[in-house]
Amino acid sequence: MKLTLNSIFLGALLAISTFYSNTSHADGFKLTACHGCDAENTKSAALNAYEITQNGISYVVDKKNNSFRKYTVYTEWTNTGDHNVPVRRGIERTLTSLEQEAGTELLEGISELYSGKQYRNSHSGELIADIVIASGPNGDSAYDFIKTSKMRSDLYQLHLATKVNAFSVVVNSITSKLSLGSIHLKDIKLGIKLIFNDDSLLTVIPNPQTETYDIVANSARESDGNTIPLSKAVVNGNYIFSSKENTQSFSQYLGYWGITLQWKHSCIPVTVSCVEREGGGLICLGSCM
């Protein structure tokens, strides 16, 4: 096969760029989590901590398996024939004694943060604790929780304030040992599912900076299993309600966003459809199933 000067040059350039991607200085150090994960998914979590062309060190914590792992993440350019495409790669590394110490501190800190609570790992690698919420002065449903900032901050103080403050001490120690800029609970996938008296529920992430709960997108459900929109901008699609009470609760919640639900109160079950008006704005209509 005859080699042209251009092909030799391009091959050399590809080899140099691949070498550079594999050996260049890390863009940073990141901490992520994959609770209850196998080796393959743990490695995937490490890779996904970085953008496709970034290099760095990923630490992955797994409370379920009581493990703390370290990966070098880098980009390798692969020639497909027409062009080069970036592919993320990862190599597991041995932890230093200081990194082992930091991992142990983190696992113990998570245990203390969730002590006294039943927790489990989700299918996507989060660690979720379930808390049943009794009726209170600020409300007793997921609807009330979404609408009322005081309810969110009060429950945060009741459940976690003292423990989060203690956990923050652990975090400060770990960030120093691992050269991390900061650690957020969402990065290490620590969540709480709040279950209300009316069987509505949602998942939240504790936010130590604002001292409240941040609601995870698309996690809120009312008792019929319908997704509760967190803002007016995401009110759309169809909802099915099995009772007048559930339909009325949703109607009142829409009213909070300035949206009217038109429906016959004699209809059970009810299908609610929310669509954009021709002249702008939303309209929600309920019909008998």
Coordinates of C-alpha atoms in Angstrom, one line a residue:
M1 CA 0.0 0.0 0.0
K2 CA 1.4 3.4 -1.0
L3 CA 1.6 5.9 1.8
T4 CA 1.3 9.6 0.8
L5 CA 2.9 12.4 2.8
N6 CA -0.5 13.6 3.8
S7 CA -1.6 10.2 5.2
I8 CA 1.7 9.9 7.2
F9 CA 1.2 13.4 8.5
L10 CA -2.5 12.8 9.5
G11 CA -1.6 9.5 11.2
A12 CA 1.2 11.1 13.2
L13 CA -1.1 14.0 14.2
L14 CA -3.8 11.5 15.3
A15 CA -1.3 9.6 17.4
I16 CA 0.0 12.8 19.0
S17 CA -3.5 14.0 19.8
T18 CA -4.5 10.6 21.3
F19 CA -1.4 10.6 23.4
Y20 CA -2.1 14.2 24.6
S21 CA -5.7 13.3 25.5
N22 CA -4.6 10.4 27.5
T23 CA -1.7 12.1 29.4
S24 CA -2.7 15.7 29.7
H25 CA -3.2 17.4 33.0
A26 CA -6.5 16.7 34.6
D27 CA -9.2 19.4 34.3
G28 CA -10.1 18.8 37.9
F29 CA -11.3 16.4 40.6
K30 CA -14.9 15.5 40.9
L31 CA -17.0 13.5 43.4
T32 CA -20.0 11.6 42.3
A33 CA -22.0 8.5 43.5
C34 CA -23.6 5.3 42.3
H35 CA -25.2 3.6 45.3
G36 CA -25.8 -0.1 45.0
C37 CA -24.1 -0.2 41.6
D38 CA -22.1 -3.0 40.0
A39 CA -18.5 -2.3 38.7
E40 CA -19.7 -1.3 35.2
N41 CA -22.3 1.2 36.4
T42 CA -19.8 2.6 38.9
K43 CA -17.3 3.2 36.1
S44 CA -20.0 4.8 34.0
A45 CA -20.8 7.2 36.9
A46 CA -17.1 8.2 37.0
L47 CA -17.1 8.9 33.2
N48 CA -20.3 10.8 33.3
A49 CA -19.0 13.2 35.8
Y50 CA -17.1 14.9 33.0
E51 CA -17.9 16.3 29.6
I52 CA -16.9 14.3 26.6
T53 CA -13.6 16.1 26.0
Q54 CA -12.6 16.7 29.6
N55 CA -10.0 14.9 31.5
G56 CA -9.9 14.5 35.3
I57 CA -10.1 12.4 38.4
S58 CA -13.5 11.0 39.5
Y59 CA -14.2 9.7 43.0
V60 CA -17.3 7.5 43.2
V61 CA -19.0 6.8 46.6
D62 CA -21.4 3.9 47.1
K63 CA -23.1 3.7 50.5
K64 CA -24.9 0.5 49.7
N65 CA -21.7 -1.4 49.0
N66 CA -19.7 0.7 51.4
S67 CA -17.1 1.5 48.7
F68 CA -15.1 4.5 47.6
R69 CA -13.3 4.3 44.2
K70 CA -11.1 6.5 42.1
Y71 CA -10.8 6.7 38.3
T72 CA -8.7 8.6 35.8
V73 CA -11.1 9.9 33.1
Y74 CA -9.7 10.9 29.7
T75 CA -10.6 11.3 26.1
E76 CA -9.4 9.0 23.3
W77 CA -9.9 10.1 19.7
T78 CA -11.0 7.2 17.4
N79 CA -10.7 7.4 13.6
T80 CA -14.0 6.2 12.0
G81 CA -12.6 6.6 8.5
D82 CA -14.4 9.9 7.7
H83 CA -13.4 11.8 10.9
N84 CA -12.2 11.4 14.4
V85 CA -14.7 11.1 17.3
P86 CA -14.0 11.5 21.0
V87 CA -14.6 8.5 23.3
R88 CA -14.5 8.7 27.1
R89 CA -12.2 6.2 28.8
G90 CA -11.6 5.5 32.5
I91 CA -9.0 3.6 34.4
E92 CA -9.5 2.7 38.1
R93 CA -6.7 3.8 40.3
T94 CA -5.5 2.7 43.7
L95 CA -6.5 5.1 46.5
T96 CA -3.7 6.8 48.5
S97 CA -3.9 6.6 52.3
L98 CA -5.3 10.1 52.4
E99 CA -7.9 9.3 49.8
Q100 CA -8.9 6.1 51.8
E101 CA -9.3 8.2 54.9
A102 CA -11.5 10.7 53.0
G103 CA -13.6 7.9 51.7
T104 CA -14.1 6.4 55.1
E105 CA -15.1 9.9 56.5
L106 CA -17.6 10.3 53.7
L107 CA -19.3 6.9 54.2
E108 CA -19.5 7.5 57.9
G109 CA -20.9 11.0 57.4
I110 CA -23.6 9.6 55.1
S111 CA -24.5 7.0 57.7
E112 CA -24.9 9.7 60.4
L113 CA -26.8 12.0 58.1
Y114 CA -29.4 9.2 57.4
S115 CA -29.3 7.6 60.9
G116 CA -32.8 6.7 62.1
K117 CA -34.2 6.7 58.6
Q118 CA -35.0 3.9 56.3
Y119 CA -33.1 4.3 53.1
R120 CA -32.6 2.4 49.9
N121 CA -30.8 2.8 46.6
S122 CA -32.9 3.6 43.5
H123 CA -32.5 2.0 40.0
S124 CA -30.5 5.1 38.9
G125 CA -28.0 4.9 41.8
E126 CA -29.4 7.5 44.2
L127 CA -29.7 6.9 47.9
I128 CA -33.2 7.7 49.0
A129 CA -34.6 8.0 52.6
D130 CA -38.4 7.8 53.1
I131 CA -40.0 10.2 55.6
V132 CA -43.7 10.2 56.3
I133 CA -45.1 13.8 56.8
A134 CA -47.8 14.5 59.3
S135 CA -50.3 17.3 58.9
G136 CA -48.8 20.7 59.9
P137 CA -49.8 24.4 60.1
N138 CA -48.3 25.1 56.6
G139 CA -50.1 22.2 54.8
D140 CA -50.4 18.4 54.5
S141 CA -49.8 17.6 50.8
A142 CA -47.3 17.7 48.1
Y143 CA -49.3 20.6 46.6
D144 CA -48.8 22.6 49.8
F145 CA -45.1 21.7 49.9
I146 CA -44.5 23.0 46.4
K147 CA -46.4 26.2 47.0
T148 CA -45.1 27.1 50.5
S149 CA -41.5 28.0 51.0
K150 CA -42.0 28.1 54.7
M151 CA -43.2 24.5 54.8
R152 CA -40.1 23.5 52.9
S153 CA -37.7 25.3 55.2
D154 CA -39.5 24.2 58.4
L155 CA -39.4 20.6 57.4
Y156 CA -35.7 20.9 56.5
Q157 CA -35.1 22.3 60.0
L158 CA -37.1 19.6 61.6
H159 CA -35.5 16.7 59.8
L160 CA -32.0 17.5 59.0
A161 CA -30.7 20.9 60.0
T162 CA -28.5 19.7 62.9
K163 CA -27.3 16.6 60.9
V164 CA -26.5 18.6 57.8
N165 CA -24.5 21.1 59.9
A166 CA -22.4 18.2 61.2
F167 CA -22.1 16.7 57.7
S168 CA -20.8 20.1 56.5
V169 CA -17.8 19.6 58.9
V170 CA -17.1 16.2 57.2
V171 CA -17.5 17.8 53.8
N172 CA -15.0 20.6 54.5
S173 CA -12.4 17.9 55.6
I174 CA -13.0 15.8 52.5
T175 CA -12.8 18.7 50.0
S176 CA -9.4 19.6 51.4
K177 CA -8.0 16.1 51.3
L178 CA -9.3 15.4 47.7
S179 CA -8.6 18.8 46.2
L180 CA -12.4 19.3 45.5
G181 CA -13.8 22.8 45.1
S182 CA -17.1 21.9 46.8
I183 CA -19.5 19.0 47.4
H184 CA -23.2 19.2 46.9
L185 CA -25.6 16.6 48.2
K186 CA -27.1 16.3 44.6
D187 CA -23.6 15.4 43.3
I188 CA -23.4 12.4 45.7
K189 CA -27.0 11.5 45.0
L190 CA -28.5 11.8 48.5
G191 CA -32.2 12.4 48.4
I192 CA -35.3 12.1 50.6
K193 CA -38.8 11.0 49.5
L194 CA -41.5 12.9 51.4
I195 CA -44.8 11.0 51.7
F196 CA -47.8 13.0 52.8
N197 CA -51.1 12.0 54.5
D198 CA -53.0 12.2 51.2
D199 CA -50.5 9.7 49.6
S200 CA -49.0 12.4 47.5
L201 CA -45.2 12.4 47.4
L202 CA -42.1 13.9 46.0
T203 CA -38.3 13.6 46.2
V204 CA -36.1 16.4 47.6
I205 CA -32.4 17.2 48.0
P206 CA -31.4 19.0 51.2
N207 CA -29.7 22.3 50.4
P208 CA -27.4 23.5 53.3
Q209 CA -26.7 26.8 51.5
T210 CA -30.4 27.9 51.5
E211 CA -31.4 25.7 54.5
T212 CA -34.4 24.3 52.7
Y213 CA -35.4 21.3 50.5
D214 CA -34.9 21.5 46.7
I215 CA -37.6 19.5 44.8
V216 CA -36.3 17.1 42.2
A217 CA -37.8 17.7 38.8
N218 CA -40.6 15.3 37.8
S219 CA -40.7 13.6 41.2
A220 CA -43.9 15.0 42.6
R221 CA -47.0 12.7 42.3
E222 CA -50.5 13.0 43.7
S223 CA -52.3 9.9 44.9
D224 CA -53.6 8.9 41.5
G225 CA -50.0 8.9 40.2
N226 CA -50.2 12.0 38.1
T227 CA -47.1 14.1 37.9
I228 CA -47.6 17.4 39.7
P229 CA -46.1 20.2 37.6
L230 CA -43.7 22.4 39.6
S231 CA -44.4 25.5 37.7
K232 CA -46.9 27.0 35.3
A233 CA -44.5 26.5 32.4
V234 CA -44.7 22.7 32.7
V235 CA -48.5 22.4 33.0
N236 CA -49.4 20.3 29.9
G237 CA -50.7 17.0 28.7
N238 CA -53.3 14.8 30.2
Y239 CA -54.2 13.9 33.8
I240 CA -56.5 11.2 35.1
F241 CA -58.3 11.4 38.5
S242 CA -60.3 8.7 40.2
S243 CA -62.2 10.9 42.6
K244 CA -63.8 14.4 43.0
E245 CA -61.5 15.2 45.9
N246 CA -58.3 14.6 43.8
T247 CA -59.8 16.5 40.8
Q248 CA -60.7 19.4 43.1
S249 CA -57.2 19.4 44.7
F250 CA -55.6 19.7 41.3
S251 CA -58.1 22.4 40.3
Q252 CA -57.1 24.4 43.3
Y253 CA -53.5 23.9 42.6
L254 CA -53.9 25.1 39.0
G255 CA -55.7 28.2 40.4
Y256 CA -52.5 29.0 42.3
W257 CA -50.8 29.4 38.9
G258 CA -53.8 31.4 37.6
I259 CA -55.2 28.5 35.5
T260 CA -58.8 27.6 35.5
L261 CA -60.0 23.9 35.3
Q262 CA -63.4 23.5 33.7
W263 CA -65.0 20.1 34.6
K264 CA -68.4 18.6 35.4
H265 CA -68.4 17.6 39.1
S266 CA -70.6 14.7 38.4
C267 CA -67.9 13.0 36.3
I268 CA -65.8 10.3 37.9
P269 CA -63.2 9.3 36.7
V270 CA -62.1 12.5 35.0
T271 CA -59.6 13.1 32.3
V272 CA -58.0 16.6 32.3
S273 CA -56.3 18.0 29.3
C274 CA -54.3 21.2 29.4
V275 CA -53.4 22.9 26.2
E276 CA -52.3 26.3 24.9
R277 CA -55.1 28.7 23.9
E278 CA -55.0 30.2 20.4
G279 CA -54.7 33.7 21.8
G280 CA -52.1 32.6 24.5
G281 CA -52.4 31.2 27.9
L282 CA -53.5 27.8 29.1
I283 CA -56.8 26.1 29.3
C284 CA -57.6 22.9 31.2
L285 CA -60.7 20.9 30.5
G286 CA -62.1 17.9 32.3
S287 CA -64.2 15.3 30.7
C288 CA -65.9 12.1 31.7
M289 CA -64.1 8.8 30.9

